[in-house]
mmCIF file with all atom_site columns, C-alpha atoms and ligand atoms in Angstrom:
data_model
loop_
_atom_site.group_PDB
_atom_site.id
_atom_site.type_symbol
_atom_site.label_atom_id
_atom_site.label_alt_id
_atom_site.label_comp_id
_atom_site.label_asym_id
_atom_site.label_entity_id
_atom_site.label_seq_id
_atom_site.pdbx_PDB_ins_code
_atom_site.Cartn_x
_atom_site.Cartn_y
_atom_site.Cartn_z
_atom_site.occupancy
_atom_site.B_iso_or_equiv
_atom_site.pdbx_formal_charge
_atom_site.auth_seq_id
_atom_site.auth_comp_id
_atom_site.auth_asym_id
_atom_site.auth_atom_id
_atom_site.pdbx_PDB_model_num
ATOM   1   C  CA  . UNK A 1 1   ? 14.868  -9.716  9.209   1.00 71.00 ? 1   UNK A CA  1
ATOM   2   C  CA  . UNK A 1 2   ? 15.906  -7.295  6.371   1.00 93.00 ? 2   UNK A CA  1
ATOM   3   C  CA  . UNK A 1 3   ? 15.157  -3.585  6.620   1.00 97.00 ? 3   UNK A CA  1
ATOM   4   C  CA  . UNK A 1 4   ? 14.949  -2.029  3.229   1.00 98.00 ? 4   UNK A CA  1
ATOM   5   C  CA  . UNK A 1 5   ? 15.655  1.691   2.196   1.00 98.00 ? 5   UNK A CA  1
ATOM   6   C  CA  . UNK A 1 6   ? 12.212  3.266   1.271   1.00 98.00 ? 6   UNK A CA  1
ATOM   7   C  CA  . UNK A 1 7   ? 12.434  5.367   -1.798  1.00 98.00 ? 7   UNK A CA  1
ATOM   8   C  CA  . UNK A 1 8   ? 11.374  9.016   -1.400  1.00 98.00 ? 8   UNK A CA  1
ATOM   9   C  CA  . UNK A 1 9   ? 9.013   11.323  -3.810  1.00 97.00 ? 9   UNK A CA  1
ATOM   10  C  CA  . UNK A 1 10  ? 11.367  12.533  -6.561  1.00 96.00 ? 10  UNK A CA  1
ATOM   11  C  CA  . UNK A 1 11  ? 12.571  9.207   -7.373  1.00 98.00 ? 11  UNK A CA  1
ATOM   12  C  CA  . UNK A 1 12  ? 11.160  8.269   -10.969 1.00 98.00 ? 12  UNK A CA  1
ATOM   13  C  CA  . UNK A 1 13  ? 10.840  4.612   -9.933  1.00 98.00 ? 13  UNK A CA  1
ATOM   14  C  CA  . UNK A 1 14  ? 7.763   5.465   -8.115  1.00 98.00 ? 14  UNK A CA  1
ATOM   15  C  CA  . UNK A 1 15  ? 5.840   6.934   -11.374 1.00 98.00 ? 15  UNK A CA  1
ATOM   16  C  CA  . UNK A 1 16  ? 6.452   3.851   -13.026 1.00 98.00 ? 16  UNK A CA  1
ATOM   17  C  CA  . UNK A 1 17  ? 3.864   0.620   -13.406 1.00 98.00 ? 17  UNK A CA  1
ATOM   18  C  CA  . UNK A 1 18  ? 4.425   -2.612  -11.978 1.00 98.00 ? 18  UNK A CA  1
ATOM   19  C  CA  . UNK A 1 19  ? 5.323   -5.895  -13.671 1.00 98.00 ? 19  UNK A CA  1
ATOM   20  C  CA  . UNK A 1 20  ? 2.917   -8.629  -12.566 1.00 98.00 ? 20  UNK A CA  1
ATOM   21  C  CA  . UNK A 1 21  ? 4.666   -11.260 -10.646 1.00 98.00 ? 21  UNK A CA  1
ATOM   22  C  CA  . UNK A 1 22  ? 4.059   -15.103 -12.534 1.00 98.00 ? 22  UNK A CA  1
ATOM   23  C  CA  . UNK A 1 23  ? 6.889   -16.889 -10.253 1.00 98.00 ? 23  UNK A CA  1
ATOM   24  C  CA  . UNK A 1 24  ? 5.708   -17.551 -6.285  1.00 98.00 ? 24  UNK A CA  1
ATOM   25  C  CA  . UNK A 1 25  ? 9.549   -18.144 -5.486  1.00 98.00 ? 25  UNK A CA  1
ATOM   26  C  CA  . UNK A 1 26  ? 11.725  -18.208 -1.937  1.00 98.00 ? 26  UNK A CA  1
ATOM   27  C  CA  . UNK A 1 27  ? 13.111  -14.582 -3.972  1.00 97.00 ? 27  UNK A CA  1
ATOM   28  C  CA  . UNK A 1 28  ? 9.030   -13.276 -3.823  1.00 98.00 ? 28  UNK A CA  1
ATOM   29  C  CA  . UNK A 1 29  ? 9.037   -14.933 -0.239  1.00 98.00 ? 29  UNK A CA  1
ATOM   30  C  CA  . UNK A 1 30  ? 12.688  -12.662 0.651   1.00 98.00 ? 30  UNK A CA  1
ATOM   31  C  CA  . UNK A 1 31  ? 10.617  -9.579  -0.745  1.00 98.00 ? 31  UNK A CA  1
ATOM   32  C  CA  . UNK A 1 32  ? 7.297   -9.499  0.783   1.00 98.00 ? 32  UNK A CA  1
ATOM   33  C  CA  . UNK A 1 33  ? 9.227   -10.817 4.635   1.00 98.00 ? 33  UNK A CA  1
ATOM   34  C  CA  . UNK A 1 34  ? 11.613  -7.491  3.963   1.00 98.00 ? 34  UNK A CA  1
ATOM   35  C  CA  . UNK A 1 35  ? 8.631   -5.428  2.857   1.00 98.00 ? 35  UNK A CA  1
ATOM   36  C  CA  . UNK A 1 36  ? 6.714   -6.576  6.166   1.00 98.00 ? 36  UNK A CA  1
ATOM   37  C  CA  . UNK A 1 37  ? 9.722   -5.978  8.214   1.00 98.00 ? 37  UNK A CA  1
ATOM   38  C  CA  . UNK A 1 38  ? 10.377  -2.521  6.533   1.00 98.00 ? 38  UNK A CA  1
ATOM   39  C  CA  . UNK A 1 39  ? 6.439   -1.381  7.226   1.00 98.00 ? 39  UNK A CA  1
ATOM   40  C  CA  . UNK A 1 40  ? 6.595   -2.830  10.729  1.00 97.00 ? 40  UNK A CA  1
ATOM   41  C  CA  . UNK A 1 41  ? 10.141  -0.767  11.528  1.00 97.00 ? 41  UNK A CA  1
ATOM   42  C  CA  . UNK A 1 42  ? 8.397   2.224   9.548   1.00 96.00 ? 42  UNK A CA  1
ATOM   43  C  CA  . UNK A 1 43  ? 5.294   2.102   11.766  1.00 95.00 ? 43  UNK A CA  1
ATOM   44  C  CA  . UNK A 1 44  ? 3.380   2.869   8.832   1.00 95.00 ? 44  UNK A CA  1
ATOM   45  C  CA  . UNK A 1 45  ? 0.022   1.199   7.992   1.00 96.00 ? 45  UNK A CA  1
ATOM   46  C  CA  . UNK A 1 46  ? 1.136   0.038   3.884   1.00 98.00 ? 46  UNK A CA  1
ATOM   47  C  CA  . UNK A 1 47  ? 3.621   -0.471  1.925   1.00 98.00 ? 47  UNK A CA  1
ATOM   48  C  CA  . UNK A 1 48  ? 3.940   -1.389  -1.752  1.00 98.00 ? 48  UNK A CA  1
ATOM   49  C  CA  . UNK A 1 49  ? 6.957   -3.199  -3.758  1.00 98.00 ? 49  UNK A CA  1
ATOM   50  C  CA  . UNK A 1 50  ? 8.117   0.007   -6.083  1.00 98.00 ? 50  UNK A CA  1
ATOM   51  C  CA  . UNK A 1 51  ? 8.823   1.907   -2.182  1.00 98.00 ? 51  UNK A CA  1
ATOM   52  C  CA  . UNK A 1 52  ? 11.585  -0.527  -1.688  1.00 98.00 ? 52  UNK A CA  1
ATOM   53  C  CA  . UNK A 1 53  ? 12.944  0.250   -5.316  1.00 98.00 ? 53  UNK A CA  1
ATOM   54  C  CA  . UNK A 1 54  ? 11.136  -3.330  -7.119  1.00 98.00 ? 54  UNK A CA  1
ATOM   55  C  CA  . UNK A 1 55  ? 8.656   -2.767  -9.429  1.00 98.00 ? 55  UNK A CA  1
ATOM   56  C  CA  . UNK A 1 56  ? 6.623   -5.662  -8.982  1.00 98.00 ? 56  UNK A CA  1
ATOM   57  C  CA  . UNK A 1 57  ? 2.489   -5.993  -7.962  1.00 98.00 ? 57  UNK A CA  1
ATOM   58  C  CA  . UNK A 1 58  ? 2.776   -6.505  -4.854  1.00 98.00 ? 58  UNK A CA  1
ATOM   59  C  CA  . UNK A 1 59  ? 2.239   -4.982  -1.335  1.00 98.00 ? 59  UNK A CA  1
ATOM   60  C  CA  . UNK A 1 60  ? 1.684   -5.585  2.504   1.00 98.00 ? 60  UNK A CA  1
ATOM   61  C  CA  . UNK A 1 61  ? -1.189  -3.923  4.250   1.00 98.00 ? 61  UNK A CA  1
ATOM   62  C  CA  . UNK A 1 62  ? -1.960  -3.597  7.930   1.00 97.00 ? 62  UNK A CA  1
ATOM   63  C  CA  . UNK A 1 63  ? -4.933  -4.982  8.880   1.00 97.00 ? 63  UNK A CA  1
ATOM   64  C  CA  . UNK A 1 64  ? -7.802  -3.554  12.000  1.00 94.00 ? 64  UNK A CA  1
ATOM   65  C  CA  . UNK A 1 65  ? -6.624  -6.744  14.024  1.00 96.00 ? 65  UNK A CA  1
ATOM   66  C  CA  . UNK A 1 66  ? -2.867  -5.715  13.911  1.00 95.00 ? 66  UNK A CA  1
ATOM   67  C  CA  . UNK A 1 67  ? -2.385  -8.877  11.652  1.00 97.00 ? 67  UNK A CA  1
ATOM   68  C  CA  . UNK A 1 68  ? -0.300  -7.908  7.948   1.00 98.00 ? 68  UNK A CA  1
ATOM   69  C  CA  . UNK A 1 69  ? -1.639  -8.788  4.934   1.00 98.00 ? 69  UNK A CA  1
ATOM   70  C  CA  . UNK A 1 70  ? 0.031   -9.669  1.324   1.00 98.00 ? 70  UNK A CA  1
ATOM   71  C  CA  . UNK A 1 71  ? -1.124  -9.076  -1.730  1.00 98.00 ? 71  UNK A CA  1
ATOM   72  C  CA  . UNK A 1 72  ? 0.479   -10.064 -4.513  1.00 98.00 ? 72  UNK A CA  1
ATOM   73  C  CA  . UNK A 1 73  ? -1.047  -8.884  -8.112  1.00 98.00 ? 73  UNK A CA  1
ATOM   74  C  CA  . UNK A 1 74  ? -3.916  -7.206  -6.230  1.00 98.00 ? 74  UNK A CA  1
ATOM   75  C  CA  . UNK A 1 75  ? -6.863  -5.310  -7.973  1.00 98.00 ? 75  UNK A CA  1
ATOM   76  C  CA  . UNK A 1 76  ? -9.949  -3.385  -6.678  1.00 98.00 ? 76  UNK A CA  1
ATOM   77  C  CA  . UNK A 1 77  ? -12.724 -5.746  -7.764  1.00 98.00 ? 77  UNK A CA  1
ATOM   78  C  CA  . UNK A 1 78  ? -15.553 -3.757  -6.363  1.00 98.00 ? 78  UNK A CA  1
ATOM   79  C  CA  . UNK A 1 79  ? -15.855 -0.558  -4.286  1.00 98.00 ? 79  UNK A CA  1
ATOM   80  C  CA  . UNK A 1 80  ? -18.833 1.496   -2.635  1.00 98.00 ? 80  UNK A CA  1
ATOM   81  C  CA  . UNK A 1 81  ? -19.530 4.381   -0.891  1.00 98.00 ? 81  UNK A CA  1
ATOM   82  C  CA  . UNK A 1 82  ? -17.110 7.158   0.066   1.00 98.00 ? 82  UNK A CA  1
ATOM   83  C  CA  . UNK A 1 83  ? -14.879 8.942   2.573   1.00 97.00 ? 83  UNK A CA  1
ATOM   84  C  CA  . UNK A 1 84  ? -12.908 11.759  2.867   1.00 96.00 ? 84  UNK A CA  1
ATOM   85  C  CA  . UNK A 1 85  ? -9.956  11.505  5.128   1.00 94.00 ? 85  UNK A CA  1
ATOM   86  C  CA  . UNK A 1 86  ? -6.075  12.386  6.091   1.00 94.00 ? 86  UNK A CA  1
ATOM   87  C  CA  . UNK A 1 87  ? -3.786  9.991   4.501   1.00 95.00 ? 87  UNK A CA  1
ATOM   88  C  CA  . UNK A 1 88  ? 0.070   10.256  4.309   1.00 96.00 ? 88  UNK A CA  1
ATOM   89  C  CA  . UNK A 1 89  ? 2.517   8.112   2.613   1.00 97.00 ? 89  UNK A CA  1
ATOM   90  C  CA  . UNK A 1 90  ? 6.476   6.852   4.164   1.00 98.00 ? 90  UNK A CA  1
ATOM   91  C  CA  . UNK A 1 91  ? 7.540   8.263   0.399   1.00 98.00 ? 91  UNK A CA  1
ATOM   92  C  CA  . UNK A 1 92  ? 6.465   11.328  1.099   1.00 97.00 ? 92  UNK A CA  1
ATOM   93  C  CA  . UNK A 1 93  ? 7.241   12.278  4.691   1.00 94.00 ? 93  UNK A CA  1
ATOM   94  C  CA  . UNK A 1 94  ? 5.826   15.159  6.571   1.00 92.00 ? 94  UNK A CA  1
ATOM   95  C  CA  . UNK A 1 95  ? 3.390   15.534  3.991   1.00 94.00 ? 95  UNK A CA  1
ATOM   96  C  CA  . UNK A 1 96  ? -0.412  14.954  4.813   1.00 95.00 ? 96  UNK A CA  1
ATOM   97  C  CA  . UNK A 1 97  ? -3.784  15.673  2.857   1.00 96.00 ? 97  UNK A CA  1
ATOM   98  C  CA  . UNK A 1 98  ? -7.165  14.789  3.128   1.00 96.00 ? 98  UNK A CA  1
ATOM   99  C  CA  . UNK A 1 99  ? -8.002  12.385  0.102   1.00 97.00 ? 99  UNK A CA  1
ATOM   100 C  CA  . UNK A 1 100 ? -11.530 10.926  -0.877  1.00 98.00 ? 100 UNK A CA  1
ATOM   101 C  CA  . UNK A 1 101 ? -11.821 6.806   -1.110  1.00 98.00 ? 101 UNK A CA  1
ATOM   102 C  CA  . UNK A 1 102 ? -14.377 5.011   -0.843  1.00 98.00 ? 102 UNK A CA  1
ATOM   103 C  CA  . UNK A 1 103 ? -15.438 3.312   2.251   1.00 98.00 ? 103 UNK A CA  1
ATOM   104 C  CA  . UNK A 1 104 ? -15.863 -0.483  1.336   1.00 98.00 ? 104 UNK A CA  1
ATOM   105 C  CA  . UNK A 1 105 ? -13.778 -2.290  -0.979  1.00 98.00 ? 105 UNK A CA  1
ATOM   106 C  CA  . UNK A 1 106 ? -13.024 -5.927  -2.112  1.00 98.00 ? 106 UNK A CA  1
ATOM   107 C  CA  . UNK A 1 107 ? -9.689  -6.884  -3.371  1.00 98.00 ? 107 UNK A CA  1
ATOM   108 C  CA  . UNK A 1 108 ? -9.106  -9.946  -5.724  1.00 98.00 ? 108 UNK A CA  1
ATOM   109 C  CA  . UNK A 1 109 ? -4.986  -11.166 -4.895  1.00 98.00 ? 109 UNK A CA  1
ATOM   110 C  CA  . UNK A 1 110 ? -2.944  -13.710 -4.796  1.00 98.00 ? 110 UNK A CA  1
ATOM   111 C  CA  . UNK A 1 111 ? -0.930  -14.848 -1.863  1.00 98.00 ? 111 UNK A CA  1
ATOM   112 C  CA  . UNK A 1 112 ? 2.862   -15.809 -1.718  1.00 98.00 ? 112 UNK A CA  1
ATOM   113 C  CA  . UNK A 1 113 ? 2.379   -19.018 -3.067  1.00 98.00 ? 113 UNK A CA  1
ATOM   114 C  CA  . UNK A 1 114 ? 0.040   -17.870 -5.905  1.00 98.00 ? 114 UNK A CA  1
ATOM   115 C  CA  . UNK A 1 115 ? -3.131  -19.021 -4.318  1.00 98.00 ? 115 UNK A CA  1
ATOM   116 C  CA  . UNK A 1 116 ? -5.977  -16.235 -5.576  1.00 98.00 ? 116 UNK A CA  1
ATOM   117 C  CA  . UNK A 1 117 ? -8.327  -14.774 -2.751  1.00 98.00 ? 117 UNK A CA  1
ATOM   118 C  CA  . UNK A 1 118 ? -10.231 -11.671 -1.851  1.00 98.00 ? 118 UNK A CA  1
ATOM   119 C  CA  . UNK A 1 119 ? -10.434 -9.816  1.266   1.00 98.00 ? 119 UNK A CA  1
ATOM   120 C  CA  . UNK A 1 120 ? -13.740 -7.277  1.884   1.00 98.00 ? 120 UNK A CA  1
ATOM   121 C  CA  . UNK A 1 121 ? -12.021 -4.189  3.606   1.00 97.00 ? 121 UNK A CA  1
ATOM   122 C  CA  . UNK A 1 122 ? -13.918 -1.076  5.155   1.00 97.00 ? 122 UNK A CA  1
ATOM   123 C  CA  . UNK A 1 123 ? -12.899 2.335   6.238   1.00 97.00 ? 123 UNK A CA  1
ATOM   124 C  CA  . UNK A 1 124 ? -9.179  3.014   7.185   1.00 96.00 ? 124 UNK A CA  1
ATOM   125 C  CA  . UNK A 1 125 ? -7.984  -0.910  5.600   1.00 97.00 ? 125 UNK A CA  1
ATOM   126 C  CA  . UNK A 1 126 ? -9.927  -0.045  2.522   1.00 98.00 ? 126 UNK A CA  1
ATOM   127 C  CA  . UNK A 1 127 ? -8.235  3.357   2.462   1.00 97.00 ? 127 UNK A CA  1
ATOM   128 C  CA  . UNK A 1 128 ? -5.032  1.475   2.919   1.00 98.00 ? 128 UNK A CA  1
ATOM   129 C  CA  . UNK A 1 129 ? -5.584  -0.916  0.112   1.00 98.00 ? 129 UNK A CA  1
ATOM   130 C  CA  . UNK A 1 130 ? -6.586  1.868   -2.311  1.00 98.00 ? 130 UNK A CA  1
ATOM   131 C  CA  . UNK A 1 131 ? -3.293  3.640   -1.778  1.00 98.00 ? 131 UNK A CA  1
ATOM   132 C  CA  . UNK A 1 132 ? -1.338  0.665   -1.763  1.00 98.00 ? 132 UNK A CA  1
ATOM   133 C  CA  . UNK A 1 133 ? -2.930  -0.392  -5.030  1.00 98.00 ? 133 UNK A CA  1
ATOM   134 C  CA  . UNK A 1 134 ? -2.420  2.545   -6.447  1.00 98.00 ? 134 UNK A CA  1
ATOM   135 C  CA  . UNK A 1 135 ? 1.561   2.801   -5.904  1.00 98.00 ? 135 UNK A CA  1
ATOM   136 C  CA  . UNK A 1 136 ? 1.659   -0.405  -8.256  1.00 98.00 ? 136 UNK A CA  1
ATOM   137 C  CA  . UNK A 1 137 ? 0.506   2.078   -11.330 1.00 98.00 ? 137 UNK A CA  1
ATOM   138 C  CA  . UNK A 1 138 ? 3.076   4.545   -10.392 1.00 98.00 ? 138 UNK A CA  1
ATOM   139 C  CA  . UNK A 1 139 ? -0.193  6.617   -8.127  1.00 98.00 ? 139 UNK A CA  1
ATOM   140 C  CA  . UNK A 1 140 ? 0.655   8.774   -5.598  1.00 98.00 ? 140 UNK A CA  1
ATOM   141 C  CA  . UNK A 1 141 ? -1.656  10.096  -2.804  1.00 98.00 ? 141 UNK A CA  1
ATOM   142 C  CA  . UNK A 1 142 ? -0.844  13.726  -3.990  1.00 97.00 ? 142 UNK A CA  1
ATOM   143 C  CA  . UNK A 1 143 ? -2.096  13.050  -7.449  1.00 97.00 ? 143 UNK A CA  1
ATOM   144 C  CA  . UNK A 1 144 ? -5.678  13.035  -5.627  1.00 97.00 ? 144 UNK A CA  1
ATOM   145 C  CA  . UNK A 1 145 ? -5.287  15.286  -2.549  1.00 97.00 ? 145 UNK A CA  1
ATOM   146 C  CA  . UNK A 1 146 ? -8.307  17.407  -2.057  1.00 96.00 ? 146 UNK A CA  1
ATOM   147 C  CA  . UNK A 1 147 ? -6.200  19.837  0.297   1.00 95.00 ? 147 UNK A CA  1
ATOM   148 C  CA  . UNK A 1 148 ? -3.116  19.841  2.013   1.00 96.00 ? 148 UNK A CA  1
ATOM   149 C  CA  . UNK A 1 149 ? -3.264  19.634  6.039   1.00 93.00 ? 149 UNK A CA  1
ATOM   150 C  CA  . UNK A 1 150 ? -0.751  20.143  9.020   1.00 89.00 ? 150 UNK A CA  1
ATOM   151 C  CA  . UNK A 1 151 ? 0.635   17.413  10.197  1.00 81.00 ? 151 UNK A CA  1
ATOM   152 C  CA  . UNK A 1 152 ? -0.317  18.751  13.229  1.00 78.00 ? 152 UNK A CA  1
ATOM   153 C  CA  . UNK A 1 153 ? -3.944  18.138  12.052  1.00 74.00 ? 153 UNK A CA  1
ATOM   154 C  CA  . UNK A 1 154 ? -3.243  14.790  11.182  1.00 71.00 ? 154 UNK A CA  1
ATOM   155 C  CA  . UNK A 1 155 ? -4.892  12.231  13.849  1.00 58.00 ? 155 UNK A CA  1
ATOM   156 C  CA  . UNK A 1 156 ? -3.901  8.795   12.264  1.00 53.00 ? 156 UNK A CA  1
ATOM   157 C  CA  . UNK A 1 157 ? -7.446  8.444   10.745  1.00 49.00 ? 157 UNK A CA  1
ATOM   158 C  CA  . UNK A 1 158 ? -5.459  8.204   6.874   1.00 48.00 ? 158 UNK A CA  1
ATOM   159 C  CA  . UNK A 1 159 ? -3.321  5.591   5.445   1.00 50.00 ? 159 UNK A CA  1
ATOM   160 C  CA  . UNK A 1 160 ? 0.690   4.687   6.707   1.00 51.00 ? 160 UNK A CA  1
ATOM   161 C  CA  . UNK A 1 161 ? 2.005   7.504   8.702   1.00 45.00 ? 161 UNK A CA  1
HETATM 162 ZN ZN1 . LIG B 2 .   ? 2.321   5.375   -0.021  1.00 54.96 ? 201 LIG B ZN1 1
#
């Protein structure tokens, strides 16, 4: 188990896009184990590859059964409706705003070993996914913020912590 530093706002390497990952290698396994391990330590609820300083598609989200997922080269292949809640992100500590999603998604990926699926997602996982997603084009949550809230206010109902 490998905890990795998580890069803070500021750092440029988290406004920058994401090479698409072609080789399911034991060095892609190392990554997305570390990345899990990091989230897990971080008690946050997502994590994407340019966080740990790798810009590579690629991200673990936590699922509504406690279970991680991986996505590797993920996309939003179809979304619907909408919601308006507090998210947060473990680049950007301390800060928390409500942001508008929408409320289902499905997300086309492919696993460690390149095998393609997708995974329907609602609510809080498809908020998750959304911001995860987004870190891979160099997106922050901030970019879309609709207002700023304590983080007294904040009741866990957004995305990582
Ligand atoms: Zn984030």
């Amino acid at each position: 188990m490998a905890i990795r530093n998580i890069i803070q706002e500021g750092d440029e390497i988290l406004r920058k896009n994401c090479r698409k990952i072609t080789e399911f290698n034991p060095r892609l396994h190392q990554l997305l184990d570390d990345m899990r391990d990091t989230l897990i330590n971080a008690d946050g609820a997502g994590l994407a590859a340019p966080q740990v300083g790798v810009l590579r598609a690629c991200a673990v989200v936590l699922l509504s059964d406690g279970s991680y997922l991986e996505i590797v080269n993920p996309i939003i292949e179809e979304s619907s409706g909408s919601q308006e809640d507090a998210e947060g992100c473990l680049s950007i500590p301390g800060k928390f705003g409500i942001v508008n999603r929408p409320m289902y998604v499905t997300v086309r990926a492919q696993d460690r070993f390149g095998k393609e699926f997708t995974y329907n997602a609602e609510g809080f996982t498809a908020r998750a996914f959304c911001h995860e997603i987004d870190h891979l084009s160099g997106g922050l949550f901030t970019d879309k913020v609709i207002r700023y809230i304590d983080p007294d206010e904040y009741y866990g109902g957004g995305e990582e912590k």
